[in-house]
CSV table of C-alpha atoms (C1' of nucleotides) in Angstrom, one decimal:
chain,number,residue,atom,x,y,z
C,137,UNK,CA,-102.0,105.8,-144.5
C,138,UNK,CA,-103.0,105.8,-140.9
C,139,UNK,CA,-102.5,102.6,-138.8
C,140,UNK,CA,-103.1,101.5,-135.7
C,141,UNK,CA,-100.4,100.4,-133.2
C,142,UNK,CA,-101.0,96.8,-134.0
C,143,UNK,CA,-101.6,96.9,-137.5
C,144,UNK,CA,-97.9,98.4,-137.4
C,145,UNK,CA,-96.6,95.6,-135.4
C,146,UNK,CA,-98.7,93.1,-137.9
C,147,UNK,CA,-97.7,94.6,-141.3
C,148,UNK,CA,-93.9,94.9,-139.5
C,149,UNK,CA,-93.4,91.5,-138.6
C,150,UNK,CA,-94.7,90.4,-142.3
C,151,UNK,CA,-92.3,93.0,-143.6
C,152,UNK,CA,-89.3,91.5,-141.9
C,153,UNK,CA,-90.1,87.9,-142.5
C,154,UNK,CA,-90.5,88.2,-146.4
C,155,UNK,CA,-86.8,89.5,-146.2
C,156,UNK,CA,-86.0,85.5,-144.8
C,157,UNK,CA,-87.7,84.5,-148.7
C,158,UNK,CA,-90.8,83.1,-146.9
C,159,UNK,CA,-94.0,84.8,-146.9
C,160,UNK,CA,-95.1,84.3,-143.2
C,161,UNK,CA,-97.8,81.9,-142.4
C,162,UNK,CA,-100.9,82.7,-139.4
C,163,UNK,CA,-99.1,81.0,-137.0
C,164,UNK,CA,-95.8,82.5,-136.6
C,165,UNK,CA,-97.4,85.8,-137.3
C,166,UNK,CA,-99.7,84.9,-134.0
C,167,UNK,CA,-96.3,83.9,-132.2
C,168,UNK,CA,-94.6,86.8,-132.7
C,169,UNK,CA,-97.7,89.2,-131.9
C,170,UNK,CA,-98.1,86.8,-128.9
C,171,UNK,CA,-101.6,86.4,-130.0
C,172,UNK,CA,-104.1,83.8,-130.7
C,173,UNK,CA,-104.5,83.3,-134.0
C,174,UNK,CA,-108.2,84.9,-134.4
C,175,UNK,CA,-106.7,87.9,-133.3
C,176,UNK,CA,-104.3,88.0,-136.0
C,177,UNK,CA,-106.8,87.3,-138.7
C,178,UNK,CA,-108.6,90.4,-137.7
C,179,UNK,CA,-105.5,92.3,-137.8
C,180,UNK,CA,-105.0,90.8,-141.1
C,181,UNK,CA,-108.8,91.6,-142.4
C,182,UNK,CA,-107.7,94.7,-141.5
C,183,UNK,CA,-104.6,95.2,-143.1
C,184,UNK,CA,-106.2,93.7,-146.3
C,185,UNK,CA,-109.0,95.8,-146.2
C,186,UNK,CA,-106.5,98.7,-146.3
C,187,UNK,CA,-104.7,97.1,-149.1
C,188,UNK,CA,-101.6,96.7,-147.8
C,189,UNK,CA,-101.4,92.8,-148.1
C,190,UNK,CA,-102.9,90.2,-149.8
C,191,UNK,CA,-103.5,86.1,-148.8
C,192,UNK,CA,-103.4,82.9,-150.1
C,193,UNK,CA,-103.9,79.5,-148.5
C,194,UNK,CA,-102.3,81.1,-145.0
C,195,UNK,CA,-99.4,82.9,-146.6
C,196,UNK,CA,-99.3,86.3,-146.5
C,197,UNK,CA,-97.1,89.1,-148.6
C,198,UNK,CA,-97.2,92.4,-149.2
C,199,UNK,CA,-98.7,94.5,-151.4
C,200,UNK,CA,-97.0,97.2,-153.1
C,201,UNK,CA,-99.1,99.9,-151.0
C,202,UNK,CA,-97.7,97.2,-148.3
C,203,UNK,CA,-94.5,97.3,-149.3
C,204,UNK,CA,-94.2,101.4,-149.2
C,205,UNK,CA,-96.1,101.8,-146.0
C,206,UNK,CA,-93.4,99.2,-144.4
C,207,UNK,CA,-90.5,101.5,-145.9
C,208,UNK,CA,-91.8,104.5,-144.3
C,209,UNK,CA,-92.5,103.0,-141.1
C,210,UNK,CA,-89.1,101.2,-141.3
C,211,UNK,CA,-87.3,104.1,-142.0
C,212,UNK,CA,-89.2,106.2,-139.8
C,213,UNK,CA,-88.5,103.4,-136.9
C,214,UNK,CA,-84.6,104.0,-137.6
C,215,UNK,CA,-84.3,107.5,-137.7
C,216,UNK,CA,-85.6,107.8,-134.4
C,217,UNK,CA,-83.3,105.1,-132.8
C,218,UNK,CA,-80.4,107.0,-134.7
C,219,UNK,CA,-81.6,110.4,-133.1
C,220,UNK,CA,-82.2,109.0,-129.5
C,221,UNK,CA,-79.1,107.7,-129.9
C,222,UNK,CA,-76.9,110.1,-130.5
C,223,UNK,CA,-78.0,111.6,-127.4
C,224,UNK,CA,-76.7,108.6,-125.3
C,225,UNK,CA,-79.9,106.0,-125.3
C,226,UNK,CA,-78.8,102.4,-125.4
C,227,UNK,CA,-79.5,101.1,-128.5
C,228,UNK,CA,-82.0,98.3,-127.1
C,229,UNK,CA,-84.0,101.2,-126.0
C,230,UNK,CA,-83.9,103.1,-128.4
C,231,UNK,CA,-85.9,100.2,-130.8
C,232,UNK,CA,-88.5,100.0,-127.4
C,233,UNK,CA,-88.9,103.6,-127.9
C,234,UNK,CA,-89.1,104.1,-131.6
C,235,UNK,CA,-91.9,101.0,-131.8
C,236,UNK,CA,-94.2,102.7,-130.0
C,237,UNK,CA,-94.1,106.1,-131.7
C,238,UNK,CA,-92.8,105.3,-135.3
C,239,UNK,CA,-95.9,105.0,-136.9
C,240,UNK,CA,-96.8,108.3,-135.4
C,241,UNK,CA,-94.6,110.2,-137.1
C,242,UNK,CA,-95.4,112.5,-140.5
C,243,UNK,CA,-92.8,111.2,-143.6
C,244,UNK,CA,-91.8,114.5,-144.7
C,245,UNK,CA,-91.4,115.1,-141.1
C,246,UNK,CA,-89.0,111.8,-140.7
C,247,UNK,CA,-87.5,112.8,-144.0
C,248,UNK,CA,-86.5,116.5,-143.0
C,249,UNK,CA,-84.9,114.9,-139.3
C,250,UNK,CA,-83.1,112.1,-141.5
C,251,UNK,CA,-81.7,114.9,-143.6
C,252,UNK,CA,-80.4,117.3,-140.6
C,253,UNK,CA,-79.1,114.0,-139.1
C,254,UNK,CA,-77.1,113.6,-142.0
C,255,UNK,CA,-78.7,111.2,-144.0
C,256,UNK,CA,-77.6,108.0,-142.5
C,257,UNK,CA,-77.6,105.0,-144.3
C,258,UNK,CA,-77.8,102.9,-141.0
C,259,UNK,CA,-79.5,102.3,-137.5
C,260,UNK,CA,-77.4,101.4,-134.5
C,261,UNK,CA,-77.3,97.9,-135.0
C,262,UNK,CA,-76.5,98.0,-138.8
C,263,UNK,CA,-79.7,97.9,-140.5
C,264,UNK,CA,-80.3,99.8,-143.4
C,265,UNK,CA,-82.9,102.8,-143.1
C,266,UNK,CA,-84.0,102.5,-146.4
C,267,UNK,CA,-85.0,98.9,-147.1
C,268,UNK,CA,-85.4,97.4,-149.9
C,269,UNK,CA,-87.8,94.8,-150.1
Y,142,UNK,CA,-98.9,106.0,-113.5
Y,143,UNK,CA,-100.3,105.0,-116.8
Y,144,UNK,CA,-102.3,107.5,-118.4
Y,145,UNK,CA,-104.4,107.5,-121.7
Y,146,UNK,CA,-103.9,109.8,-124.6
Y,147,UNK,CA,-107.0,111.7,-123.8
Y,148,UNK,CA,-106.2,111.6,-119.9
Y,149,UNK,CA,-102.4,112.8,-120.5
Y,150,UNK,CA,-104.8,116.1,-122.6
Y,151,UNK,CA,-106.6,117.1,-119.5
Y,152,UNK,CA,-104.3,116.8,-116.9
Y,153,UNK,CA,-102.1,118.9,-118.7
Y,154,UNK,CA,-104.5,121.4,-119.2
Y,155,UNK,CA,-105.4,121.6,-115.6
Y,156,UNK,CA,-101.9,121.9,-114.7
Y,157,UNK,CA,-101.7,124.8,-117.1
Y,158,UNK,CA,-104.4,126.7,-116.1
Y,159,UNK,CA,-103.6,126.3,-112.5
Y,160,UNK,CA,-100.6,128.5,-113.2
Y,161,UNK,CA,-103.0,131.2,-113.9
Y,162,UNK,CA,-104.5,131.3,-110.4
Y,163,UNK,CA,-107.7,129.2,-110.5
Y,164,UNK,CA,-108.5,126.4,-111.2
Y,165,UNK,CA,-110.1,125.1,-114.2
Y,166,UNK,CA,-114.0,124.5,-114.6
Y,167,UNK,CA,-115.9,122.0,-116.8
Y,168,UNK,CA,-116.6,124.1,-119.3
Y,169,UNK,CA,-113.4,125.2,-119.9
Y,170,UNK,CA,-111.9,121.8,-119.7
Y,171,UNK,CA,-114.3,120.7,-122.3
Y,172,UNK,CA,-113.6,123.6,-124.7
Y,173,UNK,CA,-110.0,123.3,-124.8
Y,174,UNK,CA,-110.3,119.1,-125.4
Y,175,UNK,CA,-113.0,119.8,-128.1
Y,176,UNK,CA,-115.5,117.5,-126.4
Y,177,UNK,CA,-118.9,117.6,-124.4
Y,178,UNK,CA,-118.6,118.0,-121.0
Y,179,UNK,CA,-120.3,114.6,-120.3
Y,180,UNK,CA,-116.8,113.2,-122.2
Y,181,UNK,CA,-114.6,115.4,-119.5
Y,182,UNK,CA,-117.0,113.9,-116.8
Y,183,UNK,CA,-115.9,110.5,-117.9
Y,184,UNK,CA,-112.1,111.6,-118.1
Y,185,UNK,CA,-112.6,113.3,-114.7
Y,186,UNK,CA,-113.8,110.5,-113.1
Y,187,UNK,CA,-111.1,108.3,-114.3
Y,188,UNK,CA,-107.7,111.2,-113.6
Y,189,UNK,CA,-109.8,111.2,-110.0
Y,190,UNK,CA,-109.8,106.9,-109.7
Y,191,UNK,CA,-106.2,107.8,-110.2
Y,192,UNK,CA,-105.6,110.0,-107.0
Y,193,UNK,CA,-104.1,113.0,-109.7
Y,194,UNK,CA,-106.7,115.0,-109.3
Y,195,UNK,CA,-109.7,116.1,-106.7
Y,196,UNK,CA,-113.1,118.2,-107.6
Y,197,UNK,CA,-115.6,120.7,-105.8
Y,198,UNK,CA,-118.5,122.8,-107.0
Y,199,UNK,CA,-117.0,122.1,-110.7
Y,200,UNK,CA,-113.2,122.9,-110.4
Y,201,UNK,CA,-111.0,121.1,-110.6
Y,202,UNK,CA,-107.4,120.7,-108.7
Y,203,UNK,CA,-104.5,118.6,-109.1
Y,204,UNK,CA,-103.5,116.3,-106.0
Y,205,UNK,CA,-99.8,115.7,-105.3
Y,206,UNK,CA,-99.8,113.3,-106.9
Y,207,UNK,CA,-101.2,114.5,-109.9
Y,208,UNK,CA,-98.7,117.5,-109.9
Y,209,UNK,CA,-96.1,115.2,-109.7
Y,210,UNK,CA,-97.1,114.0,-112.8
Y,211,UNK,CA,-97.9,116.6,-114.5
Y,212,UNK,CA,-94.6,117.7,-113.8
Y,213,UNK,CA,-93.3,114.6,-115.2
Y,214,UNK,CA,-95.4,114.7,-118.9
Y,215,UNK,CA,-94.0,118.4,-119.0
Y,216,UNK,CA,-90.9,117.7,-118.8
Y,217,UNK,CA,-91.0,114.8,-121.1
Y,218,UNK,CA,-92.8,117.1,-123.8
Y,219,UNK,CA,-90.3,119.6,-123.3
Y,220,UNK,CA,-87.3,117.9,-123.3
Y,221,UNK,CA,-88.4,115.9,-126.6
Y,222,UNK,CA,-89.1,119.5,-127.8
Y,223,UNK,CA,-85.2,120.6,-127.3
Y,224,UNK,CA,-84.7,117.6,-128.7
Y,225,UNK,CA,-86.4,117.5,-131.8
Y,226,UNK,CA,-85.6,121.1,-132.3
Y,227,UNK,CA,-81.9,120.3,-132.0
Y,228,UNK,CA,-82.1,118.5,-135.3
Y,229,UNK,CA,-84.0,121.5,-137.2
Y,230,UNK,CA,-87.8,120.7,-136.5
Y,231,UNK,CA,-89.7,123.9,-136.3
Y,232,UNK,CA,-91.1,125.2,-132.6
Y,233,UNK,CA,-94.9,124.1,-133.3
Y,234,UNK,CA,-94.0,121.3,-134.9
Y,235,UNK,CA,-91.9,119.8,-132.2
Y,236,UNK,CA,-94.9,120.7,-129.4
Y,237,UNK,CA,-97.3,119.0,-131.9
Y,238,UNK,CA,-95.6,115.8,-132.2
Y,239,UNK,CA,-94.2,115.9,-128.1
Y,240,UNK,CA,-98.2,116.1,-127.5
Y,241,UNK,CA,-98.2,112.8,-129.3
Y,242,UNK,CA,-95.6,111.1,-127.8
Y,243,UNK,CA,-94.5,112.9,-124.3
Y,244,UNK,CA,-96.7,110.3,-122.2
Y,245,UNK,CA,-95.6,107.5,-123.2
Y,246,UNK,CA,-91.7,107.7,-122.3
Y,247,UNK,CA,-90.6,106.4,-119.0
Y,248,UNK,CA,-89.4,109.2,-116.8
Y,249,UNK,CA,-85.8,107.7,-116.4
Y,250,UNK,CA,-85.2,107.6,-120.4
Y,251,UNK,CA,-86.0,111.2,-120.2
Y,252,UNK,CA,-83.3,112.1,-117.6
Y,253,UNK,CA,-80.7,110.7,-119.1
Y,254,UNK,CA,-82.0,112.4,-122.8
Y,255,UNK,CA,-82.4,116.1,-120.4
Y,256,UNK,CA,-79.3,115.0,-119.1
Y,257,UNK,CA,-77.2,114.3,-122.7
Y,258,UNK,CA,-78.9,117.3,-124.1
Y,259,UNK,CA,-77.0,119.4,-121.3
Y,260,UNK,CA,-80.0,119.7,-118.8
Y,261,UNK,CA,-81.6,122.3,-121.2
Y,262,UNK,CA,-83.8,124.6,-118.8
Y,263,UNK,CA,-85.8,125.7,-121.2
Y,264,UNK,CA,-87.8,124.4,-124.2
Y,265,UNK,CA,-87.8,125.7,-127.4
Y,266,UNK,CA,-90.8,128.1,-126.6
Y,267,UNK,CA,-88.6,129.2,-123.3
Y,268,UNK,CA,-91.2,127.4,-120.9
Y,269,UNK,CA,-89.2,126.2,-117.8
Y,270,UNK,CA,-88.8,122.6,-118.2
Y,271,UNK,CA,-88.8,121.8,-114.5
Y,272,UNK,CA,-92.7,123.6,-113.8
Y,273,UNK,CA,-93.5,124.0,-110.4
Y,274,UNK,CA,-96.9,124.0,-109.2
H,38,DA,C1',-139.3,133.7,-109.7
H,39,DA,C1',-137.7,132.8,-114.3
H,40,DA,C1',-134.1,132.3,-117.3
H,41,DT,C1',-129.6,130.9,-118.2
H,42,DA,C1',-125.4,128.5,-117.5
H,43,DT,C1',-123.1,124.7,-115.7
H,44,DA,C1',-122.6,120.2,-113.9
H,45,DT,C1',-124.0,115.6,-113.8
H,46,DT,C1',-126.2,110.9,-114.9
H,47,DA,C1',-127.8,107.4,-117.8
H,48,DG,C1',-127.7,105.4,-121.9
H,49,DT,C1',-125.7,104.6,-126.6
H,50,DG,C1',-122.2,103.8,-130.2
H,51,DT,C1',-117.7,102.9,-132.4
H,52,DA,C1',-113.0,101.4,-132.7
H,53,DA,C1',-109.1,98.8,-131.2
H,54,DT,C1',-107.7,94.8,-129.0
H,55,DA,C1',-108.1,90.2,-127.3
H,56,DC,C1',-110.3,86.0,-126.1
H,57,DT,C1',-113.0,81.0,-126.4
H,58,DA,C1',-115.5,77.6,-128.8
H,59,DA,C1',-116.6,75.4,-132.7
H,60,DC,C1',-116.0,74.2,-137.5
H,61,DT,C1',-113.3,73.1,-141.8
H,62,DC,C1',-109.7,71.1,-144.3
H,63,DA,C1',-105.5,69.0,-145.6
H,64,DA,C1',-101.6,65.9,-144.5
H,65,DG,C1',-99.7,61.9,-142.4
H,66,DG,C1',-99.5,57.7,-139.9
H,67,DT,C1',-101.2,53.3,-138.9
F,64,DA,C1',-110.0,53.5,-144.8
F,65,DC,C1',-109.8,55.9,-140.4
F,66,DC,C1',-108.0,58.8,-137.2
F,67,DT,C1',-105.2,62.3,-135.4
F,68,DT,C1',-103.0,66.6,-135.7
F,69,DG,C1',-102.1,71.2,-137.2
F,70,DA,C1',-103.6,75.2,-139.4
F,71,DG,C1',-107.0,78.4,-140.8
F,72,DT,C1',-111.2,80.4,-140.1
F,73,DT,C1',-115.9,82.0,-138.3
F,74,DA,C1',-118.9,83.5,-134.8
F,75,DG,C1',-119.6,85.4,-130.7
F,76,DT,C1',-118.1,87.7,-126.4
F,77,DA,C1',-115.4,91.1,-123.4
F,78,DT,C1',-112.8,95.2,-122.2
F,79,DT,C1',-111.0,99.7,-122.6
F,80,DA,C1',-110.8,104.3,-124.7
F,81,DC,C1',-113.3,107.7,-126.5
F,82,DA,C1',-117.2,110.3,-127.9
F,83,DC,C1',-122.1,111.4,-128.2
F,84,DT,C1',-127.4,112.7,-126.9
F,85,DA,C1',-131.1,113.4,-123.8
F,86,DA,C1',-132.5,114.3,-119.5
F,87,DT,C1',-131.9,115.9,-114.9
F,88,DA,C1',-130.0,118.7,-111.2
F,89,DT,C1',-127.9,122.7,-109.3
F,90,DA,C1',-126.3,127.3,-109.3
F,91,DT,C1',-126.2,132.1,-110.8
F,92,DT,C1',-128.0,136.1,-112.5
F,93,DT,C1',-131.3,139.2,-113.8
DNA sequence: AAATATATTAGTGTAATACTAACTCAAGGT
DNA sequence: ACCTTGAGTTAGTATTACACTAATATATTT
């Protein structure tokens, strides 16, 4: 599944927030994308066209094509940090970094650095790479 | 200096070809993108808004400006080659995905990665890191 | 000079990203 | 009951990046 860079940031933040128990509404969706909410919508047609979420009166979840596309990119977003890391980055940078390349990256590309960094079960600040959602 | 995906392409392959003695022509330019010349034109005209690059009778040379930054996006795609490469990625594989990725990194992350990663002089293909013009 | 190759200009099209303006609809307050 | 407010949505516009075709200009080569 290709996306774009901010149908990553979109299908992340939605990804995050369901973890809080709440689907996320428009609004704080347009906050934290520091857009106006039309733009989000079309990110959202988007995303749904794609079948990666689906709506209802605002709300917004995950499908589970949603769901899996957000572990990858999670995962993917965390193995970089821990690889830039280890070679001295600061971990706030490293997250700048790995959100503007992490949906670049192949999975069984992602999966074969994961492995030869020894699997790690967490990104510098303690989140899990594989998340469970 | 900001440059585009497509911008980051040519100037790099003007910068390469320059080592060969002469400078790069439209044609060539437009074979090794994969696009029409009137596409190198427009990407031309924009690397030359820029400053980084000047034109006459069809060739094309870098300014000092644009060397300096084509020194710059080589080193970033070479040290994010001894990088990935340090944690088992394959040669072509790490040149594929630094092509990606090497122009968006700002040049002071990528000193203190060279730097961490023992200022490697060479990347995995042995091209000098540091390429002078 | 004619043919060929190269360079350029003008115009078009698509995708990604973002906006404003206007409309709908539901919830609350007075 | 009426009005306001907030949220969601639709329609239309704009910009930038990227790519194309068609037509024209210029240069080289035979």
């Amino acid at each position: 599944m290709e996306l774009t860079h901010r149908e990553r940031d979109c299908l992340v933040f939605i990804g995050n927030d369901i973890k809080g128990g709440f689907p996320d509404r428009l609004i704080d969706l347009s906050k934290k994308l520091k857009v106006k909410p039309p733009t989000t919508i079309q990110l959202l047609d988007k995303l749904e066209s794609k079948g990666l979420i689906s709506r209802k009166g605002g709300m917004v979840i995950l499908t589970d094509n949603g769901k899996k596309i957000y572990h990858d990119v999670t995962e993917s977003h965390r193995i970089i940090e821990v690889m830039l890391y280890s070679y001295g980055i600061p971990k706030g940078e490293c997250c700048e970094v790995a959100s503007e390349i992490d949906y670049v990256f192949k999975h069984d590309l992602i999966e074969r650095l994961s492995s030869n960094l020894g699997n790690p079960k967490l990104c510098p600040h303690g989140n899990p790479v594989n998340e469970e959602l």
